Amino acid sequence: MYLLIPAAGSGRRMGSAWQSQGKAPRNKLLLQLQGKPLIAWTLLAAEASQSIRWIGMIGQPDDWEDFKQIIASLSLTKSVQFIRGGATRQESVYHGLQALPADAEQVLIHDGARCLATPDLFDRCSQASLTCLGFVAAVPVKDTIKVVDAHGVVESTPDRRQLWAAQTPQGFSVPLLKKCHAAGRSQGWEVTDDAALFEKCGLPVQIVEGEETNLKVTTPMDLAIADFILRQREG
Ligand code: CTP
Ligand code: MG
């Protein structure tokens, strides 16, 4: 299985976490978490998965030197290719798709920021790709969700039994996802995950059971939660 890791963001919402580590703000994936950079945990899970054979790391050139050092320090057995990121996640994944080897029929896309995903989740997703053209790891929503208008007034309350929180990995047929990304570019669609492009093109996206701990480390509080979960796992 081929894996693309979008890692080309800047981590704007993580700002103050750098102060507490005594450094100037950078890509949040370089923040320390239980003695390793955040992205190292993501890479270790991919390394430990049985099914992943190739990793495409999508990053900004400014971070490549750091990423290379991290990869070297982990002694990964799987080959990692660097791919230049874009201005948005969508554009970064687009670049990643263009860089896939020609024989890649299926691809998993997993955010570098979801550093708590387990090797088992990667393998279950690889299994799903045998039967689904498109799928997304997701968990049932626990909160009651409100749809709110521009004035802060609730418009509606969707039935929670139909609501799932989307995570990554997300997996797709490579030729189909390439078509969806091309359509997105020509139509000017702006989306926050790849499944949304698949949906907009009228293609089916299956749910694969995700993991409650598979959070996207976005804010300093997420970093603290991730730290706690890793400490529990390691200890
Ligand atoms: N990402 C990317 N290219 C971008 C923007 C984001 O590859 N131009 C990646 C991030 O590195 C991250 C994932 O997409 O692994 C999810 O994005 P997010 O959590 O929003 O990370 P950032 O964009 O870095 O954070 P922020 O939005 O707070 O700036
Ligand atoms: Mg972002």
PDB file of C-alpha atoms and ligand atoms in Angstrom:
ATOM      1  CA  MET A   1       0.000   0.000   0.000  1.00  0.00           C
ATOM      2  CA  TYR A   2       1.122   3.530  -0.813  1.00  0.00           C
ATOM      3  CA  LEU A   3       0.791   6.162   1.881  1.00  0.00           C
ATOM      4  CA  LEU A   4       0.810   9.926   1.433  1.00  0.00           C
ATOM      5  CA  ILE A   5       1.400  12.033   4.549  1.00  0.00           C
ATOM      6  CA  PRO A   6       0.393  15.699   4.232  1.00  0.00           C
ATOM      7  CA  ALA A   7       2.915  17.450   6.481  1.00  0.00           C
ATOM      8  CA  ALA A   8       3.267  20.808   4.748  1.00  0.00           C
ATOM      9  CA  GLY A   9       1.214  23.017   7.044  1.00  0.00           C
ATOM     10  CA  SER A  10       2.462  25.747   9.333  1.00  0.00           C
ATOM     11  CA  GLY A  11       0.556  24.927  12.511  1.00  0.00           C
ATOM     12  CA  ARG A  12      -0.872  28.404  12.974  1.00  0.00           C
ATOM     13  CA  ARG A  13      -3.333  27.284  15.657  1.00  0.00           C
ATOM     14  CA  MET A  14      -0.527  25.733  17.727  1.00  0.00           C
ATOM     15  CA  GLY A  15       1.259  29.079  18.256  1.00  0.00           C
ATOM     16  CA  SER A  16       1.808  29.246  21.993  1.00  0.00           C
ATOM     17  CA  ALA A  17       2.956  25.635  22.351  1.00  0.00           C
ATOM     18  CA  TRP A  18       6.319  26.703  20.930  1.00  0.00           C
ATOM     19  CA  GLN A  19       6.762  29.290  23.690  1.00  0.00           C
ATOM     20  CA  SER A  20       6.429  26.597  26.314  1.00  0.00           C
ATOM     21  CA  GLN A  21       9.126  24.579  24.497  1.00  0.00           C
ATOM     22  CA  GLY A  22      11.245  27.756  24.397  1.00  0.00           C
ATOM     23  CA  LYS A  23      11.431  28.031  20.603  1.00  0.00           C
ATOM     24  CA  ALA A  24      10.138  30.296  17.824  1.00  0.00           C
ATOM     25  CA  PRO A  25       6.954  28.989  16.101  1.00  0.00           C
ATOM     26  CA  ARG A  26       7.424  26.519  13.223  1.00  0.00           C
ATOM     27  CA  ASN A  27       5.526  23.638  11.654  1.00  0.00           C
ATOM     28  CA  LYS A  28       3.727  22.017  14.619  1.00  0.00           C
ATOM     29  CA  LEU A  29       4.849  18.583  13.384  1.00  0.00           C
ATOM     30  CA  LEU A  30       8.324  19.462  14.695  1.00  0.00           C
ATOM     31  CA  LEU A  31       7.079  20.030  18.262  1.00  0.00           C
ATOM     32  CA  GLN A  32       8.360  17.582  20.843  1.00  0.00           C
ATOM     33  CA  LEU A  33       5.928  15.000  22.164  1.00  0.00           C
ATOM     34  CA  GLN A  34       7.102  12.401  24.685  1.00  0.00           C
ATOM     35  CA  GLY A  35      10.731  12.852  23.648  1.00  0.00           C
ATOM     36  CA  LYS A  36      10.209  12.743  19.882  1.00  0.00           C
ATOM     37  CA  PRO A  37       9.017  15.210  17.254  1.00  0.00           C
ATOM     38  CA  LEU A  38       5.267  14.853  16.670  1.00  0.00           C
ATOM     39  CA  ILE A  39       5.753  13.617  13.077  1.00  0.00           C
ATOM     40  CA  ALA A  40       8.046  10.838  14.305  1.00  0.00           C
ATOM     41  CA  TRP A  41       5.073   9.148  16.009  1.00  0.00           C
ATOM     42  CA  THR A  42       3.075   9.243  12.763  1.00  0.00           C
ATOM     43  CA  LEU A  43       6.013   7.747  10.850  1.00  0.00           C
ATOM     44  CA  LEU A  44       6.572   5.023  13.454  1.00  0.00           C
ATOM     45  CA  ALA A  45       2.951   3.890  13.157  1.00  0.00           C
ATOM     46  CA  ALA A  46       3.278   3.734   9.363  1.00  0.00           C
ATOM     47  CA  GLU A  47       6.559   1.849   9.746  1.00  0.00           C
ATOM     48  CA  ALA A  48       4.929  -0.698  12.060  1.00  0.00           C
ATOM     49  CA  SER A  49       1.943  -1.309   9.793  1.00  0.00           C
ATOM     50  CA  GLN A  50       2.119  -4.589   7.865  1.00  0.00           C
ATOM     51  CA  SER A  51       0.564  -3.258   4.688  1.00  0.00           C
ATOM     52  CA  ILE A  52       2.335   0.023   3.966  1.00  0.00           C
ATOM     53  CA  ARG A  53       5.344  -0.276   1.683  1.00  0.00           C
ATOM     54  CA  TRP A  54       5.943   3.233   0.397  1.00  0.00           C
ATOM     55  CA  ILE A  55       5.631   6.582   2.138  1.00  0.00           C
ATOM     56  CA  GLY A  56       5.331   9.943   0.394  1.00  0.00           C
ATOM     57  CA  MET A  57       6.025  12.755   2.820  1.00  0.00           C
ATOM     58  CA  ILE A  58       4.519  16.039   1.611  1.00  0.00           C
ATOM     59  CA  GLY A  59       6.382  18.936   3.178  1.00  0.00           C
ATOM     60  CA  GLN A  60       7.587  22.474   2.674  1.00  0.00           C
ATOM     61  CA  PRO A  61      11.240  22.669   1.549  1.00  0.00           C
ATOM     62  CA  ASP A  62      12.017  24.698   4.710  1.00  0.00           C
ATOM     63  CA  ASP A  63      11.247  21.609   6.793  1.00  0.00           C
ATOM     64  CA  TRP A  64      12.964  18.972   4.648  1.00  0.00           C
ATOM     65  CA  GLU A  65      16.256  19.116   6.494  1.00  0.00           C
ATOM     66  CA  ASP A  66      14.482  18.496   9.824  1.00  0.00           C
ATOM     67  CA  PHE A  67      12.296  15.751   8.343  1.00  0.00           C
ATOM     68  CA  LYS A  68      15.368  14.016   6.895  1.00  0.00           C
ATOM     69  CA  GLN A  69      17.104  14.048  10.268  1.00  0.00           C
ATOM     70  CA  ILE A  70      13.998  12.681  11.976  1.00  0.00           C
ATOM     71  CA  ILE A  71      13.661   9.864   9.440  1.00  0.00           C
ATOM     72  CA  ALA A  72      17.344   9.004   9.781  1.00  0.00           C
ATOM     73  CA  SER A  73      17.031   8.899  13.569  1.00  0.00           C
ATOM     74  CA  LEU A  74      14.120   6.426  13.350  1.00  0.00           C
ATOM     75  CA  SER A  75      16.032   3.986  11.061  1.00  0.00           C
ATOM     76  CA  LEU A  76      12.900   3.363   8.997  1.00  0.00           C
ATOM     77  CA  THR A  77      12.985   0.283   6.774  1.00  0.00           C
ATOM     78  CA  LYS A  78      10.383   1.697   4.353  1.00  0.00           C
ATOM     79  CA  SER A  79      11.334   4.091   1.606  1.00  0.00           C
ATOM     80  CA  VAL A  80      10.272   7.685   2.140  1.00  0.00           C
ATOM     81  CA  GLN A  81       9.991  10.110  -0.749  1.00  0.00           C
ATOM     82  CA  PHE A  82       9.821  13.873  -0.246  1.00  0.00           C
ATOM     83  CA  ILE A  83       7.154  15.779  -2.135  1.00  0.00           C
ATOM     84  CA  ARG A  84       6.807  19.549  -2.217  1.00  0.00           C
ATOM     85  CA  GLY A  85       3.703  20.809  -0.411  1.00  0.00           C
ATOM     86  CA  GLY A  86       1.256  23.429  -1.635  1.00  0.00           C
ATOM     87  CA  ALA A  87      -0.435  26.465  -0.113  1.00  0.00           C
ATOM     88  CA  THR A  88      -3.388  24.418   1.157  1.00  0.00           C
ATOM     89  CA  ARG A  89      -3.802  20.829   2.300  1.00  0.00           C
ATOM     90  CA  GLN A  90      -5.827  20.169  -0.848  1.00  0.00           C
ATOM     91  CA  GLU A  91      -2.978  21.417  -3.018  1.00  0.00           C
ATOM     92  CA  SER A  92      -0.441  19.419  -1.002  1.00  0.00           C
ATOM     93  CA  VAL A  93      -2.375  16.199  -1.592  1.00  0.00           C
ATOM     94  CA  TYR A  94      -2.703  17.099  -5.276  1.00  0.00           C
ATOM     95  CA  HIS A  95       1.101  17.287  -5.484  1.00  0.00           C
ATOM     96  CA  GLY A  96       1.345  14.000  -3.607  1.00  0.00           C
ATOM     97  CA  LEU A  97      -0.915  12.242  -6.078  1.00  0.00           C
ATOM     98  CA  GLN A  98       1.210  13.432  -9.008  1.00  0.00           C
ATOM     99  CA  ALA A  99       4.311  12.030  -7.290  1.00  0.00           C
ATOM    100  CA  LEU A 100       2.922   8.506  -6.750  1.00  0.00           C
ATOM    101  CA  PRO A 101       4.741   5.746  -8.633  1.00  0.00           C
ATOM    102  CA  ALA A 102       2.927   4.719 -11.835  1.00  0.00           C
ATOM    103  CA  ASP A 103       1.922   1.318 -10.432  1.00  0.00           C
ATOM    104  CA  ALA A 104       0.018   2.788  -7.450  1.00  0.00           C
ATOM    105  CA  GLU A 105      -3.620   1.722  -7.817  1.00  0.00           C
ATOM    106  CA  GLN A 106      -4.787   2.510  -4.276  1.00  0.00           C
ATOM    107  CA  VAL A 107      -3.535   5.126  -1.880  1.00  0.00           C
ATOM    108  CA  LEU A 108      -3.987   5.938   1.786  1.00  0.00           C
ATOM    109  CA  ILE A 109      -3.788   9.584   2.809  1.00  0.00           C
ATOM    110  CA  HIS A 110      -3.038  10.272   6.448  1.00  0.00           C
ATOM    111  CA  ASP A 111      -2.433  13.658   8.075  1.00  0.00           C
ATOM    112  CA  GLY A 112       0.956  14.001   9.692  1.00  0.00           C
ATOM    113  CA  ALA A 113      -0.845  15.741  12.560  1.00  0.00           C
ATOM    114  CA  ARG A 114      -2.768  12.535  13.479  1.00  0.00           C
ATOM    115  CA  CYS A 115       0.209  11.077  15.264  1.00  0.00           C
ATOM    116  CA  LEU A 116      -1.772   8.670  17.464  1.00  0.00           C
ATOM    117  CA  ALA A 117      -3.228   6.501  14.681  1.00  0.00           C
ATOM    118  CA  THR A 118      -2.240   2.865  15.322  1.00  0.00           C
ATOM    119  CA  PRO A 119      -0.563   0.459  12.878  1.00  0.00           C
ATOM    120  CA  ASP A 120      -3.720  -1.638  13.184  1.00  0.00           C
ATOM    121  CA  LEU A 121      -5.837   1.235  11.860  1.00  0.00           C
ATOM    122  CA  PHE A 122      -3.550   1.547   8.818  1.00  0.00           C
ATOM    123  CA  ASP A 123      -3.903  -2.178   8.193  1.00  0.00           C
ATOM    124  CA  ARG A 124      -7.692  -2.155   8.536  1.00  0.00           C
ATOM    125  CA  CYS A 125      -7.796   0.711   6.055  1.00  0.00           C
ATOM    126  CA  SER A 126      -5.563  -1.170   3.613  1.00  0.00           C
ATOM    127  CA  GLN A 127      -7.982  -4.082   3.929  1.00  0.00           C
ATOM    128  CA  ALA A 128     -10.914  -1.779   3.153  1.00  0.00           C
ATOM    129  CA  SER A 129      -9.223  -0.630  -0.030  1.00  0.00           C
ATOM    130  CA  LEU A 130      -9.667  -4.171  -1.401  1.00  0.00           C
ATOM    131  CA  THR A 131     -13.425  -3.635  -1.542  1.00  0.00           C
ATOM    132  CA  CYS A 132     -14.037   0.155  -1.559  1.00  0.00           C
ATOM    133  CA  LEU A 133     -13.126   2.777  -4.149  1.00  0.00           C
ATOM    134  CA  GLY A 134     -13.211   5.415  -1.454  1.00  0.00           C
ATOM    135  CA  PHE A 135     -13.408   5.317   2.339  1.00  0.00           C
ATOM    136  CA  VAL A 136     -12.740   7.388   5.415  1.00  0.00           C
ATOM    137  CA  ALA A 137     -11.884   6.411   8.969  1.00  0.00           C
ATOM    138  CA  ALA A 138     -14.482   8.000  11.232  1.00  0.00           C
ATOM    139  CA  VAL A 139     -16.027   7.783  14.691  1.00  0.00           C
ATOM    140  CA  PRO A 140     -19.607   8.474  15.814  1.00  0.00           C
ATOM    141  CA  VAL A 141     -20.089  12.047  17.008  1.00  0.00           C
ATOM    142  CA  LYS A 142     -20.577  12.316  20.783  1.00  0.00           C
ATOM    143  CA  ASP A 143     -21.875  15.893  20.973  1.00  0.00           C
ATOM    144  CA  THR A 144     -25.202  17.140  19.688  1.00  0.00           C
ATOM    145  CA  ILE A 145     -24.330  19.229  16.621  1.00  0.00           C
ATOM    146  CA  LYS A 146     -26.142  22.455  15.725  1.00  0.00           C
ATOM    147  CA  VAL A 147     -26.318  24.103  12.314  1.00  0.00           C
ATOM    148  CA  VAL A 148     -26.056  27.845  12.976  1.00  0.00           C
ATOM    149  CA  ASP A 149     -26.747  30.856  10.725  1.00  0.00           C
ATOM    150  CA  ALA A 150     -24.622  34.000  10.304  1.00  0.00           C
ATOM    151  CA  HIS A 151     -26.421  35.697  13.252  1.00  0.00           C
ATOM    152  CA  GLY A 152     -25.621  32.923  15.696  1.00  0.00           C
ATOM    153  CA  VAL A 153     -29.118  31.475  15.592  1.00  0.00           C
ATOM    154  CA  VAL A 154     -29.572  27.714  15.420  1.00  0.00           C
ATOM    155  CA  GLU A 155     -31.112  26.612  12.152  1.00  0.00           C
ATOM    156  CA  SER A 156     -31.401  22.915  12.820  1.00  0.00           C
ATOM    157  CA  THR A 157     -30.216  19.930  14.851  1.00  0.00           C
ATOM    158  CA  PRO A 158     -29.206  17.011  12.628  1.00  0.00           C
ATOM    159  CA  ASP A 159     -29.971  13.515  13.918  1.00  0.00           C
ATOM    160  CA  ARG A 160     -26.798  12.505  15.752  1.00  0.00           C
ATOM    161  CA  ARG A 161     -27.174   8.874  14.715  1.00  0.00           C
ATOM    162  CA  GLN A 162     -26.273   9.988  11.191  1.00  0.00           C
ATOM    163  CA  LEU A 163     -23.239  12.051  12.180  1.00  0.00           C
ATOM    164  CA  TRP A 164     -19.668  10.771  12.076  1.00  0.00           C
ATOM    165  CA  ALA A 165     -16.474  12.711  12.707  1.00  0.00           C
ATOM    166  CA  ALA A 166     -14.125  12.174   9.770  1.00  0.00           C
ATOM    167  CA  GLN A 167     -10.507  11.274  10.453  1.00  0.00           C
ATOM    168  CA  THR A 168      -7.652  10.021   8.357  1.00  0.00           C
ATOM    169  CA  PRO A 169      -6.527   7.581   6.964  1.00  0.00           C
ATOM    170  CA  GLN A 170      -8.764   8.035   3.967  1.00  0.00           C
ATOM    171  CA  GLY A 171      -8.259   5.664   1.053  1.00  0.00           C
ATOM    172  CA  PHE A 172      -9.050   5.867  -2.629  1.00  0.00           C
ATOM    173  CA  SER A 173      -8.587   4.441  -6.069  1.00  0.00           C
ATOM    174  CA  VAL A 174      -5.697   6.539  -7.414  1.00  0.00           C
ATOM    175  CA  PRO A 175      -7.102   7.233 -10.910  1.00  0.00           C
ATOM    176  CA  LEU A 176     -10.482   8.219  -9.447  1.00  0.00           C
ATOM    177  CA  LEU A 177      -9.028  10.499  -6.773  1.00  0.00           C
ATOM    178  CA  LYS A 178      -6.790  12.147  -9.380  1.00  0.00           C
ATOM    179  CA  LYS A 179      -9.896  12.874 -11.448  1.00  0.00           C
ATOM    180  CA  CYS A 180     -11.705  14.306  -8.412  1.00  0.00           C
ATOM    181  CA  HIS A 181      -8.760  16.565  -7.546  1.00  0.00           C
ATOM    182  CA  ALA A 182      -8.588  17.762 -11.165  1.00  0.00           C
ATOM    183  CA  ALA A 183     -12.333  18.502 -11.062  1.00  0.00           C
ATOM    184  CA  GLY A 184     -11.847  20.361  -7.778  1.00  0.00           C
ATOM    185  CA  ARG A 185      -9.145  22.546  -9.286  1.00  0.00           C
ATOM    186  CA  SER A 186     -11.126  23.393 -12.408  1.00  0.00           C
ATOM    187  CA  GLN A 187     -14.329  24.069 -10.433  1.00  0.00           C
ATOM    188  CA  GLY A 188     -12.611  25.976  -7.626  1.00  0.00           C
ATOM    189  CA  TRP A 189     -13.918  23.654  -4.891  1.00  0.00           C
ATOM    190  CA  GLU A 190     -12.233  24.245  -1.525  1.00  0.00           C
ATOM    191  CA  VAL A 191     -12.466  21.268   0.794  1.00  0.00           C
ATOM    192  CA  THR A 192     -10.767  20.141   3.993  1.00  0.00           C
ATOM    193  CA  ASP A 193     -10.491  16.441   3.193  1.00  0.00           C
ATOM    194  CA  ASP A 194     -10.185  14.242   0.133  1.00  0.00           C
ATOM    195  CA  ALA A 195     -13.407  12.359   0.729  1.00  0.00           C
ATOM    196  CA  ALA A 196     -15.271  15.643   0.150  1.00  0.00           C
ATOM    197  CA  LEU A 197     -13.915  15.783  -3.407  1.00  0.00           C
ATOM    198  CA  PHE A 198     -15.016  12.189  -3.985  1.00  0.00           C
ATOM    199  CA  GLU A 199     -18.486  13.057  -2.663  1.00  0.00           C
ATOM    200  CA  LYS A 200     -18.753  16.176  -4.829  1.00  0.00           C
ATOM    201  CA  CYS A 201     -18.036  13.990  -7.859  1.00  0.00           C
ATOM    202  CA  GLY A 202     -20.902  11.686  -6.870  1.00  0.00           C
ATOM    203  CA  LEU A 203     -18.654   8.775  -5.887  1.00  0.00           C
ATOM    204  CA  PRO A 204     -19.368   6.567  -2.850  1.00  0.00           C
ATOM    205  CA  VAL A 205     -17.310   6.966   0.322  1.00  0.00           C
ATOM    206  CA  GLN A 206     -17.534   4.130   2.858  1.00  0.00           C
ATOM    207  CA  ILE A 207     -17.023   4.609   6.599  1.00  0.00           C
ATOM    208  CA  VAL A 208     -14.288   2.545   8.256  1.00  0.00           C
ATOM    209  CA  GLU A 209     -14.343   2.481  12.061  1.00  0.00           C
ATOM    210  CA  GLY A 210     -11.678   4.932  13.229  1.00  0.00           C
ATOM    211  CA  GLU A 211     -10.174   5.344  16.690  1.00  0.00           C
ATOM    212  CA  GLU A 212     -11.296   7.673  19.442  1.00  0.00           C
ATOM    213  CA  THR A 213      -7.658   8.428  20.276  1.00  0.00           C
ATOM    214  CA  ASN A 214      -6.845   9.290  16.644  1.00  0.00           C
ATOM    215  CA  LEU A 215      -7.148  13.014  17.210  1.00  0.00           C
ATOM    216  CA  LYS A 216      -5.707  15.663  14.923  1.00  0.00           C
ATOM    217  CA  VAL A 217      -3.225  17.591  17.017  1.00  0.00           C
ATOM    218  CA  THR A 218      -4.335  21.134  16.234  1.00  0.00           C
ATOM    219  CA  THR A 219      -4.176  23.269  19.404  1.00  0.00           C
ATOM    220  CA  PRO A 220      -1.931  23.300  22.496  1.00  0.00           C
ATOM    221  CA  MET A 221      -4.680  21.425  24.347  1.00  0.00           C
ATOM    222  CA  ASP A 222      -4.594  18.633  21.745  1.00  0.00           C
ATOM    223  CA  LEU A 223      -0.846  18.432  22.301  1.00  0.00           C
ATOM    224  CA  ALA A 224      -1.413  17.958  26.025  1.00  0.00           C
ATOM    225  CA  ILE A 225      -4.018  15.234  25.385  1.00  0.00           C
ATOM    226  CA  ALA A 226      -1.737  13.474  22.877  1.00  0.00           C
ATOM    227  CA  ASP A 227       1.068  13.620  25.435  1.00  0.00           C
ATOM    228  CA  PHE A 228      -1.187  11.988  28.022  1.00  0.00           C
ATOM    229  CA  ILE A 229      -2.325   9.211  25.648  1.00  0.00           C
ATOM    230  CA  LEU A 230       1.237   8.417  24.562  1.00  0.00           C
ATOM    231  CA  ARG A 231       2.402   8.316  28.170  1.00  0.00           C
ATOM    232  CA  GLN A 232      -0.344   5.800  28.954  1.00  0.00           C
ATOM    233  CA  ARG A 233       0.616   3.675  25.948  1.00  0.00           C
ATOM    234  CA  GLU A 234       4.349   3.754  26.592  1.00  0.00           C
ATOM    235  CA  GLY A 235       4.050   3.180  30.295  1.00  0.00           C
TER     236      GLY A 235
HETATM  237  N1  CTP B   1      -1.096  20.405   5.481  1.00  0.00           N
HETATM  238  C1  CTP B   1      -0.387  20.292   4.291  1.00  0.00           C
HETATM  239  N2  CTP B   1      -0.267  21.375   3.467  1.00  0.00           N
HETATM  240  C2  CTP B   1      -0.832  22.545   3.790  1.00  0.00           C
HETATM  241  C3  CTP B   1      -1.582  22.679   4.983  1.00  0.00           C
HETATM  242  C4  CTP B   1      -1.695  21.568   5.823  1.00  0.00           C
HETATM  243  O1  CTP B   1       0.148  19.218   3.997  1.00  0.00           O
HETATM  244  N3  CTP B   1      -0.648  23.587   2.974  1.00  0.00           N
HETATM  245  C5  CTP B   1      -1.140  19.243   6.402  1.00  0.00           C
HETATM  246  C6  CTP B   1      -0.678  19.568   7.824  1.00  0.00           C
HETATM  247  O2  CTP B   1       0.742  19.497   7.896  1.00  0.00           O
HETATM  248  C7  CTP B   1      -1.395  18.540   8.653  1.00  0.00           C
HETATM  249  C8  CTP B   1      -2.658  18.229   7.846  1.00  0.00           C
HETATM  250  O3  CTP B   1      -2.479  18.811   6.555  1.00  0.00           O
HETATM  251  O4  CTP B   1      -0.653  17.344   8.827  1.00  0.00           O
HETATM  252  C9  CTP B   1      -3.905  18.776   8.533  1.00  0.00           C
HETATM  253  O5  CTP B   1      -3.838  20.197   8.581  1.00  0.00           O
HETATM  254  P1  CTP B   1      -3.933  21.085   9.903  1.00  0.00           P
HETATM  255  O6  CTP B   1      -4.167  20.244  11.093  1.00  0.00           O
HETATM  256  O7  CTP B   1      -4.838  22.218   9.594  1.00  0.00           O
HETATM  257  O8  CTP B   1      -2.406  21.603  10.045  1.00  0.00           O
HETATM  258  P2  CTP B   1      -1.831  23.062   9.766  1.00  0.00           P
HETATM  259  O9  CTP B   1      -2.432  23.592   8.499  1.00  0.00           O
HETATM  260  O10 CTP B   1      -0.358  22.961   9.849  1.00  0.00           O
HETATM  261  O11 CTP B   1      -2.355  23.872  11.042  1.00  0.00           O
HETATM  262  P3  CTP B   1      -3.156  25.280  11.082  1.00  0.00           P
HETATM  263  O12 CTP B   1      -4.362  25.087  10.174  1.00  0.00           O
HETATM  264  O13 CTP B   1      -3.477  25.507  12.503  1.00  0.00           O
HETATM  265  O14 CTP B   1      -2.195  26.306  10.509  1.00  0.00           O
HETATM  266 MG    MG B   2      -4.581  23.957   8.353  1.00  0.00          MG
END
